[in-house]
Coordinates of C-alpha atoms and ligand atoms in Angstrom, one line a residue:
X1 CA -18.6 74.9 -146.5
X2 CA -21.0 73.1 -144.8
X3 CA -24.3 75.6 -145.2
X4 CA -26.6 73.1 -148.0
X5 CA -27.5 76.6 -150.4
X6 CA -23.8 76.7 -150.9
X7 CA -23.6 73.3 -151.5
X8 CA -26.7 73.2 -153.9
X9 CA -25.9 76.3 -155.5
X10 CA -22.5 74.7 -156.7
X11 CA -24.5 71.4 -158.0
X12 CA -26.8 73.5 -159.9
X13 CA -24.3 75.6 -161.5
X14 CA -23.1 72.6 -163.2
X15 CA -26.0 72.1 -165.1
X16 CA -27.8 75.4 -165.3
X17 CA -26.7 78.3 -166.5
X18 CA -25.6 80.8 -163.5
X19 CA -27.2 78.1 -161.4
X20 CA -31.1 79.8 -161.9
X21 CA -33.9 79.2 -163.9
X22 CA -34.7 83.3 -164.1
X23 CA -31.4 86.0 -163.9
X24 CA -32.6 87.8 -160.5
X25 CA -32.8 84.7 -158.6
X26 CA -29.0 84.3 -158.7
X27 CA -28.3 87.6 -156.4
X28 CA -25.8 88.8 -159.0
X29 CA -27.1 92.4 -158.0
X30 CA -26.7 91.8 -154.7
X31 CA -23.9 89.4 -154.2
X32 CA -23.8 86.1 -152.1
X33 CA -25.9 82.7 -152.4
X34 CA -29.2 82.7 -153.4
X35 CA -31.3 80.4 -150.9
X36 CA -32.8 77.4 -152.4
X37 CA -36.2 77.3 -151.1
X38 CA -37.6 73.8 -149.6
X39 CA -41.1 74.8 -148.4
X40 CA -43.4 78.0 -148.1
X41 CA -46.7 78.6 -145.5
X42 CA -48.1 82.4 -145.2
X43 CA -46.1 85.1 -145.0
X44 CA -42.8 82.4 -144.8
X45 CA -40.6 80.4 -147.0
X46 CA -37.5 78.4 -145.5
X47 CA -34.6 77.7 -146.9
X48 CA -31.9 74.5 -147.4
X49 CA -30.7 74.9 -143.8
X50 CA -34.2 74.9 -142.7
X51 CA -34.0 78.8 -142.3
X52 CA -37.3 80.9 -142.2
X53 CA -37.6 83.9 -143.8
X54 CA -40.6 86.5 -143.9
X55 CA -40.9 86.6 -147.5
X56 CA -41.7 89.9 -149.1
X57 CA -41.0 88.3 -153.1
X58 CA -44.2 86.1 -152.8
X59 CA -43.2 84.2 -156.2
X60 CA -42.8 88.2 -157.6
X61 CA -46.5 88.8 -157.0
X62 CA -48.4 85.8 -157.2
X63 CA -48.9 84.7 -153.8
X64 CA -51.1 87.5 -152.8
X65 CA -53.2 85.4 -150.6
X66 CA -50.2 83.7 -148.9
X67 CA -48.5 81.0 -149.5
X68 CA -50.1 77.4 -149.9
X69 CA -53.2 78.6 -148.8
X70 CA -55.7 75.5 -148.0
X71 CA -58.3 76.6 -150.3
X72 CA -55.9 76.9 -153.3
X73 CA -54.1 73.7 -152.5
X74 CA -57.2 71.7 -152.3
X75 CA -58.5 73.1 -155.6
X76 CA -55.1 72.4 -157.4
X77 CA -55.3 69.0 -155.7
X78 CA -58.9 68.0 -156.8
X79 CA -58.3 69.3 -160.0
X80 CA -54.8 67.3 -160.4
X81 CA -56.6 64.0 -159.4
X82 CA -59.4 64.7 -162.3
X83 CA -56.3 64.9 -164.9
X84 CA -53.7 67.1 -165.4
X85 CA -54.1 68.0 -169.3
X86 CA -56.6 67.5 -172.1
X87 CA -55.6 69.6 -174.9
X88 CA -59.1 70.2 -175.4
X89 CA -61.5 72.5 -173.8
X90 CA -63.1 72.7 -170.1
X91 CA -65.5 74.5 -168.3
X92 CA -63.1 75.5 -165.6
X93 CA -61.5 78.0 -168.7
X94 CA -65.0 79.3 -169.4
X95 CA -65.6 80.3 -165.4
X96 CA -61.8 82.0 -165.3
X97 CA -62.7 84.1 -168.6
X98 CA -66.3 85.1 -167.3
X99 CA -64.6 85.8 -163.5
X100 CA -61.6 87.9 -165.7
X101 CA -64.5 89.6 -167.8
X102 CA -66.2 90.5 -165.2
X103 CA -63.4 92.2 -162.8
X104 CA -62.1 94.2 -165.2
X105 CA -64.6 95.8 -167.4
X106 CA -62.4 96.9 -170.3
X107 CA -62.0 93.1 -170.8
X108 CA -65.3 91.9 -173.1
X109 CA -63.0 88.9 -174.4
X110 CA -59.9 87.2 -173.1
X111 CA -57.5 84.3 -174.2
X112 CA -55.4 82.2 -171.5
X113 CA -51.7 82.0 -172.0
X114 CA -49.2 80.3 -169.7
X115 CA -46.8 82.9 -168.8
X116 CA -46.7 87.2 -168.7
X117 CA -44.3 87.0 -171.7
X118 CA -46.7 85.2 -174.0
X119 CA -49.6 87.8 -173.1
X120 CA -47.5 91.0 -173.6
X121 CA -46.2 89.3 -177.0
X122 CA -49.4 88.1 -178.1
X123 CA -51.1 91.6 -177.2
X124 CA -48.4 93.5 -179.5
X125 CA -49.0 91.2 -182.5
X126 CA -52.8 91.8 -182.0
X127 CA -52.4 95.7 -182.3
X128 CA -50.1 95.5 -185.1
X129 CA -52.4 92.7 -186.8
X130 CA -55.5 94.8 -185.8
X131 CA -54.3 98.4 -186.8
X132 CA -52.0 97.2 -189.9
X133 CA -49.6 99.3 -188.0
X134 CA -45.7 98.3 -187.3
X135 CA -44.5 100.6 -184.6
X136 CA -45.0 100.2 -181.1
X137 CA -44.3 103.0 -178.1
X138 CA -43.0 101.3 -174.6
X139 CA -41.3 103.5 -171.6
X140 CA -37.6 103.2 -170.5
X141 CA -37.8 100.7 -167.3
X142 CA -41.0 99.0 -168.0
X143 CA -40.5 95.3 -168.2
X144 CA -42.8 93.3 -170.8
X145 CA -41.4 89.8 -170.5
X146 CA -38.4 88.7 -173.0
X147 CA -39.9 89.1 -176.4
X148 CA -37.1 89.9 -179.1
X149 CA -39.1 93.6 -179.9
X150 CA -39.7 94.5 -176.3
X151 CA -36.0 94.3 -175.2
X152 CA -35.0 97.6 -175.8
X153 CA -33.6 101.1 -174.9
X154 CA -33.9 104.2 -176.1
X155 CA -32.2 105.4 -179.4
X156 CA -29.5 108.2 -179.2
X157 CA -32.6 110.8 -180.1
X158 CA -36.1 111.4 -178.8
X159 CA -37.8 109.7 -182.3
X160 CA -34.9 107.3 -182.9
X161 CA -35.7 103.9 -182.7
X162 CA -34.6 101.4 -180.2
X163 CA -31.2 99.6 -179.6
X164 CA -31.6 95.8 -178.3
X165 CA -30.5 95.2 -174.6
X166 CA -29.9 91.6 -175.3
X167 CA -27.5 89.7 -177.2
X168 CA -29.3 87.7 -180.0
X169 CA -31.8 90.3 -180.9
X170 CA -31.5 91.4 -184.5
X171 CA -31.6 95.9 -184.8
X172 CA -34.0 94.7 -187.3
X173 CA -36.3 93.5 -184.5
X174 CA -36.5 96.8 -182.5
X175 CA -36.3 99.3 -185.2
X176 CA -40.3 99.8 -185.0
X177 CA -39.9 100.0 -181.1
X178 CA -39.7 103.6 -179.4
X179 CA -38.8 103.8 -176.3
X180 CA -39.7 107.1 -174.2
X181 CA -39.5 108.5 -170.4
X182 CA -42.0 107.1 -168.0
X183 CA -44.0 110.2 -166.8
X184 CA -43.3 112.1 -169.8
X185 CA -46.6 113.3 -171.3
X186 CA -44.5 115.8 -173.8
X187 CA -42.6 113.2 -175.6
X188 CA -45.4 111.2 -176.0
X189 CA -47.3 114.3 -177.6
X190 CA -44.1 114.9 -179.9
X191 CA -44.3 111.3 -180.6
X192 CA -47.5 111.2 -181.8
X193 CA -47.3 114.2 -183.6
X194 CA -44.4 113.2 -185.7
X195 CA -45.6 109.6 -186.2
X196 CA -49.1 109.2 -184.6
X197 CA -50.7 107.5 -188.0
X198 CA -47.6 104.8 -187.9
X199 CA -47.8 103.8 -184.2
X200 CA -49.9 100.3 -183.8
X201 CA -49.7 100.7 -180.1
X202 CA -48.4 102.0 -176.7
X203 CA -47.3 99.4 -174.1
X204 CA -46.9 100.5 -170.5
X205 CA -47.2 99.3 -167.1
X206 CA -49.9 101.4 -165.4
X207 CA -48.2 101.0 -162.4
X208 CA -44.3 100.5 -162.8
X209 CA -43.1 97.3 -161.0
X210 CA -39.9 96.1 -162.6
X211 CA -37.8 99.4 -161.9
X212 CA -38.5 99.2 -158.4
X213 CA -42.0 100.5 -157.8
X214 CA -42.9 103.7 -159.7
X215 CA -46.5 105.3 -160.2
X216 CA -47.8 107.2 -162.9
X217 CA -49.1 110.7 -162.8
X218 CA -52.9 110.8 -163.9
X219 CA -51.9 113.3 -166.4
X220 CA -49.5 110.6 -167.8
X221 CA -52.3 107.9 -168.6
X222 CA -54.7 110.5 -169.3
X223 CA -52.9 111.8 -172.3
X224 CA -51.6 108.5 -173.8
X225 CA -55.4 107.4 -173.6
X226 CA -56.3 110.5 -175.4
X227 CA -53.4 110.3 -178.0
X228 CA -54.0 106.8 -179.0
X229 CA -58.0 107.6 -179.2
X230 CA -57.0 110.7 -181.4
X231 CA -54.6 108.4 -184.1
X232 CA -56.2 105.2 -184.0
X233 CA -53.6 103.3 -182.1
X234 CA -54.5 100.7 -179.1
X235 CA -53.4 101.1 -175.6
X236 CA -52.2 98.1 -173.9
X237 CA -51.8 98.2 -170.4
X238 CA -49.3 95.6 -169.0
X239 CA -51.1 94.5 -165.6
X240 CA -49.0 91.1 -165.4
X241 CA -47.7 92.8 -162.1
X242 CA -50.2 95.6 -161.0
X243 CA -53.4 93.5 -162.1
X244 CA -55.3 92.6 -158.8
X245 CA -52.3 93.5 -156.9
X246 CA -52.6 97.7 -156.4
X247 CA -56.6 96.5 -156.0
X248 CA -59.5 94.7 -157.3
X249 CA -59.7 95.6 -161.0
X250 CA -56.4 96.6 -161.2
X251 CA -54.4 100.2 -162.3
X252 CA -57.2 100.8 -164.7
X253 CA -60.0 100.7 -161.8
X254 CA -57.7 102.7 -159.9
X255 CA -56.8 105.6 -162.1
X256 CA -60.3 105.3 -163.9
X257 CA -59.1 104.7 -167.2
X258 CA -59.8 101.9 -170.0
X259 CA -57.2 100.0 -171.5
X260 CA -58.0 98.6 -175.1
X261 CA -56.2 95.4 -174.4
X262 CA -54.7 94.4 -170.7
X263 CA -52.1 91.6 -169.9
X264 CA -52.5 89.9 -167.0
X265 CA -50.3 87.1 -165.1
X266 CA -49.1 86.6 -161.9
X267 CA -51.9 86.9 -159.4
X268 CA -54.2 85.3 -162.1
X269 CA -52.3 81.8 -161.8
X270 CA -52.0 81.7 -157.9
X271 CA -49.1 80.4 -158.3
X272 CA -49.2 78.2 -161.3
X273 CA -48.4 79.4 -165.0
X274 CA -51.6 81.3 -166.2
X275 CA -51.4 84.6 -168.0
X276 CA -54.0 86.2 -170.1
X277 CA -54.5 89.0 -172.8
X278 CA -58.1 90.2 -173.4
X279 CA -60.0 93.6 -174.4
X280 CA -62.4 94.8 -176.4
X281 CA -64.2 92.4 -178.6
X282 CA -63.7 94.1 -181.9
X283 CA -60.3 93.7 -181.4
X284 CA -60.3 90.3 -179.7
X285 CA -62.0 88.8 -182.7
X286 CA -58.8 89.5 -184.9
X287 CA -57.4 86.3 -183.3
X288 CA -57.2 82.9 -184.5
X289 CA -59.6 81.0 -185.3
X290 CA -62.0 83.9 -185.9
X291 CA -59.2 86.5 -187.7
X292 CA -55.8 86.2 -188.8
X293 CA -53.8 87.1 -186.1
X294 CA -51.7 83.9 -184.9
X295 CA -51.4 82.5 -181.1
X296 CA -51.6 79.0 -179.5
X297 CA -50.3 77.0 -176.8
X298 CA -50.2 73.5 -175.8
X299 CA -51.0 74.2 -172.1
X300 CA -52.8 77.3 -172.2
X301 CA -55.9 77.6 -170.0
X302 CA -54.1 74.1 -168.2
X303 CA -57.2 72.3 -166.1
X304 CA -55.0 72.6 -162.7
X305 CA -53.2 76.0 -163.4
X306 CA -56.9 77.1 -163.8
X307 CA -58.0 75.7 -160.5
X308 CA -55.4 78.0 -158.9
X309 CA -55.8 80.9 -160.4
X310 CA -59.8 80.6 -159.9
X311 CA -59.4 79.8 -156.4
X312 CA -57.3 82.6 -155.8
X313 CA -59.5 85.3 -157.8
X314 CA -62.4 84.1 -155.6
X315 CA -60.4 84.7 -152.3
X316 CA -59.3 88.1 -153.3
X317 CA -63.0 89.1 -153.6
X318 CA -63.7 88.1 -149.8
X319 CA -65.2 91.6 -148.1
X320 CA -62.0 93.7 -146.9
X321 CA -59.2 92.0 -148.7
X322 CA -57.6 94.9 -150.6
X323 CA -58.4 97.2 -147.4
X324 CA -56.5 94.9 -145.1
X325 CA -53.4 94.0 -147.6
X326 CA -53.5 98.1 -148.3
X327 CA -53.2 99.1 -144.6
X328 CA -50.6 96.4 -143.8
X329 CA -48.6 97.2 -146.7
X330 CA -49.0 101.0 -145.7
X331 CA -47.8 99.8 -142.0
X332 CA -44.4 98.1 -143.6
X333 CA -43.3 101.3 -145.6
X334 CA -44.3 103.7 -142.8
X335 CA -42.7 102.1 -140.3
X336 CA -39.4 101.3 -142.4
X337 CA -39.4 105.1 -143.2
X338 CA -39.5 105.8 -139.5
X339 CA -36.8 103.6 -138.5
X340 CA -34.3 105.0 -141.5
X341 CA -35.3 108.3 -140.1
X342 CA -34.6 107.6 -136.6
X343 CA -31.1 105.8 -137.5
X344 CA -30.5 108.9 -139.7
X345 CA -30.3 107.0 -142.9
X346 CA -31.4 108.6 -146.2
X347 CA -34.4 106.5 -147.2
X348 CA -37.9 106.8 -148.5
X349 CA -40.8 104.2 -149.5
X350 CA -44.1 104.2 -151.4
X351 CA -46.6 101.5 -151.7
X352 CA -50.1 100.7 -153.7
X353 CA -52.0 98.2 -152.4
X354 CA -50.1 95.2 -152.0
X355 CA -46.9 96.3 -153.7
X356 CA -44.2 98.7 -152.7
X357 CA -40.9 100.1 -153.1
X358 CA -38.1 101.1 -151.1
X359 CA -35.6 104.0 -152.3
X360 CA -32.2 104.7 -150.8
X361 CA -32.9 108.5 -152.1
X362 CA -33.9 111.9 -151.0
X363 CA -37.5 111.3 -152.6
X364 CA -39.7 108.9 -154.5
X365 CA -38.8 108.4 -158.0
X366 CA -40.7 109.0 -161.1
X367 CA -39.1 107.6 -163.9
X368 CA -36.0 105.2 -164.5
X369 CA -33.5 107.8 -165.0
X370 CA -34.7 109.0 -161.4
X371 CA -34.6 105.4 -159.8
X372 CA -31.0 104.9 -161.0
X373 CA -29.5 107.6 -159.0
X374 CA -30.3 105.8 -155.6
X375 CA -28.0 104.1 -153.7
X376 CA -27.4 100.9 -154.8
X377 CA -24.6 99.7 -152.4
X378 CA -26.5 101.0 -149.6
X379 CA -29.6 98.8 -150.7
X380 CA -27.4 95.8 -151.1
X381 CA -26.1 96.3 -147.6
X382 CA -29.5 96.9 -146.3
X383 CA -30.6 93.6 -148.2
X384 CA -27.9 91.2 -146.5
X385 CA -28.5 92.7 -143.1
X386 CA -32.6 92.2 -143.8
X387 CA -31.7 88.6 -144.8
X388 CA -29.4 87.8 -141.9
X389 CA -32.1 88.7 -139.5
X390 CA -34.7 86.4 -141.5
X391 CA -36.3 89.0 -144.0
X392 CA -36.1 88.2 -147.5
X393 CA -36.6 91.3 -149.9
X394 CA -36.1 91.2 -153.8
X395 CA -32.6 90.7 -154.4
X396 CA -32.0 94.0 -156.3
X397 CA -32.6 97.8 -155.5
X398 CA -34.7 98.3 -158.9
X399 CA -37.3 95.4 -157.9
X400 CA -40.8 96.3 -156.3
X401 CA -41.4 94.1 -153.1
X402 CA -44.9 92.2 -152.5
X403 CA -47.1 91.7 -149.1
X404 CA -49.8 89.1 -148.9
X405 CA -52.9 88.9 -147.0
X406 CA -51.1 86.7 -144.2
X407 CA -48.6 89.5 -143.3
X408 CA -50.3 90.2 -140.2
X409 CA -49.3 92.7 -137.8
X410 CA -47.0 90.5 -135.9
X411 CA -45.1 89.9 -139.1
X412 CA -44.8 93.4 -140.2
X413 CA -43.6 94.3 -136.5
X414 CA -41.0 91.6 -136.7
X415 CA -40.1 93.1 -139.8
X416 CA -39.6 96.5 -138.3
X417 CA -37.5 95.3 -135.3
X418 CA -35.0 93.7 -138.2
X419 CA -34.9 97.2 -140.1
X420 CA -34.3 99.0 -137.1
X421 CA -31.5 96.6 -136.4
X422 CA -30.2 96.8 -140.1
X423 CA -30.3 100.8 -140.7
X424 CA -28.5 101.3 -137.3
X425 CA -25.9 99.2 -138.9
X426 CA -25.9 101.5 -142.2
X427 CA -25.8 104.8 -140.2
Ligands
PLP501 C1 -43.4 89.3 -164.7 C2 -43.8 90.6 -166.3 C3 -43.9 90.3 -166.9 C4 -43.5 88.8 -167.9 O1 -44.3 87.4 -167.0 P1 -43.6 86.2 -167.0 O2 -44.8 85.4 -166.8 O3 -42.4 86.2 -166.2 O4 -43.4 85.9 -168.7 C5 -44.5 90.7 -168.2 N1 -45.3 92.2 -167.8 C6 -45.0 92.4 -166.3 C7 -45.2 93.8 -165.9 C8 -44.4 91.8 -165.5 O5 -43.9 91.9 -164.2

């Protein structure tokens, strides 16, 4: 055993459960040894053996302008030199809030936090505090962070409440969560008919990216908007992943639907821990110190993290940024589909802005049940063939992929060369 990745993995497992600080990094789904990353630049990162990979996870979304962008690195270095954390307000936080409110028109006021989990957890508490109701609706396959009441799978019947998907979550904590199928408008209608006056909120990934990429139908989003309005329930768009990923203004701009509260993360931190939740001012006024909904954070709005976020938000507003990102992502998925077809492998792919999905299936899935039908074993083999050829895809058949502004034509073509070889071996 001479590979430094193996040595590091052995060492990591002694002091860290599973050797990683977030489960999907452990390669449990695809098998093999996780790569330990030493540095990154543009569309690439390098492992402990100094092997270079074309990176299609981009830190699971944040690295939208490419790794170690000089403007972002300079902003972080300058901020760090002025002080790492004050525990008192800064002007940068105001600028960040103003930028978010300007870019996402449904957000009138916003609070900064340090992770997407905190953002969605706090958004739920706000929805419950503002409505005085307990019940919430979520959709199977959508991930909203690891708060207790959100680690839930559907109960046995449509209108029965959910069961915990994690040990350590009391059933009492999930008994207010109703889990419905993504893109199923009839289930939404039925749920609101039965208990609309008890539903505090509906929380959804308006473009789903945590069960592979699954797009919503316009009707699905429109129906939940209408039902929430009719029943006085709060519509929470969890745009932690899709916000500033599918386009400027996120999924709500793309589909023309206003959320009441939006959760953001990933891209808005530019690689450092910044997330946020915000929405209508009449809802946000329920937050402490103005109102009775409590929420706080020692490092919330951290000046170094905000500097990374603000400089990233500036870069993504450059003319043509999303046109280029969308075009490169399309080139990738079209090229992959063509390569699979030429090799005779059952495969399809889809994308939205800088987010993409790969499916070893006949057609693009529209729900958790459908995506689970795809060929996981084929994906796992494809993943390792690509990894060996220097292309790092998400190490799971049920995760979306991410392209950055630095994935130029040469990088996409190098990926497709690797893919042609991989598909030929799969056929
Ligand atoms: C990543 C993600 C979260 C959780 O964010 P963390 O920063 O990992 O806590 C929540 N919702 C969605 C849609 C996500 O993709």
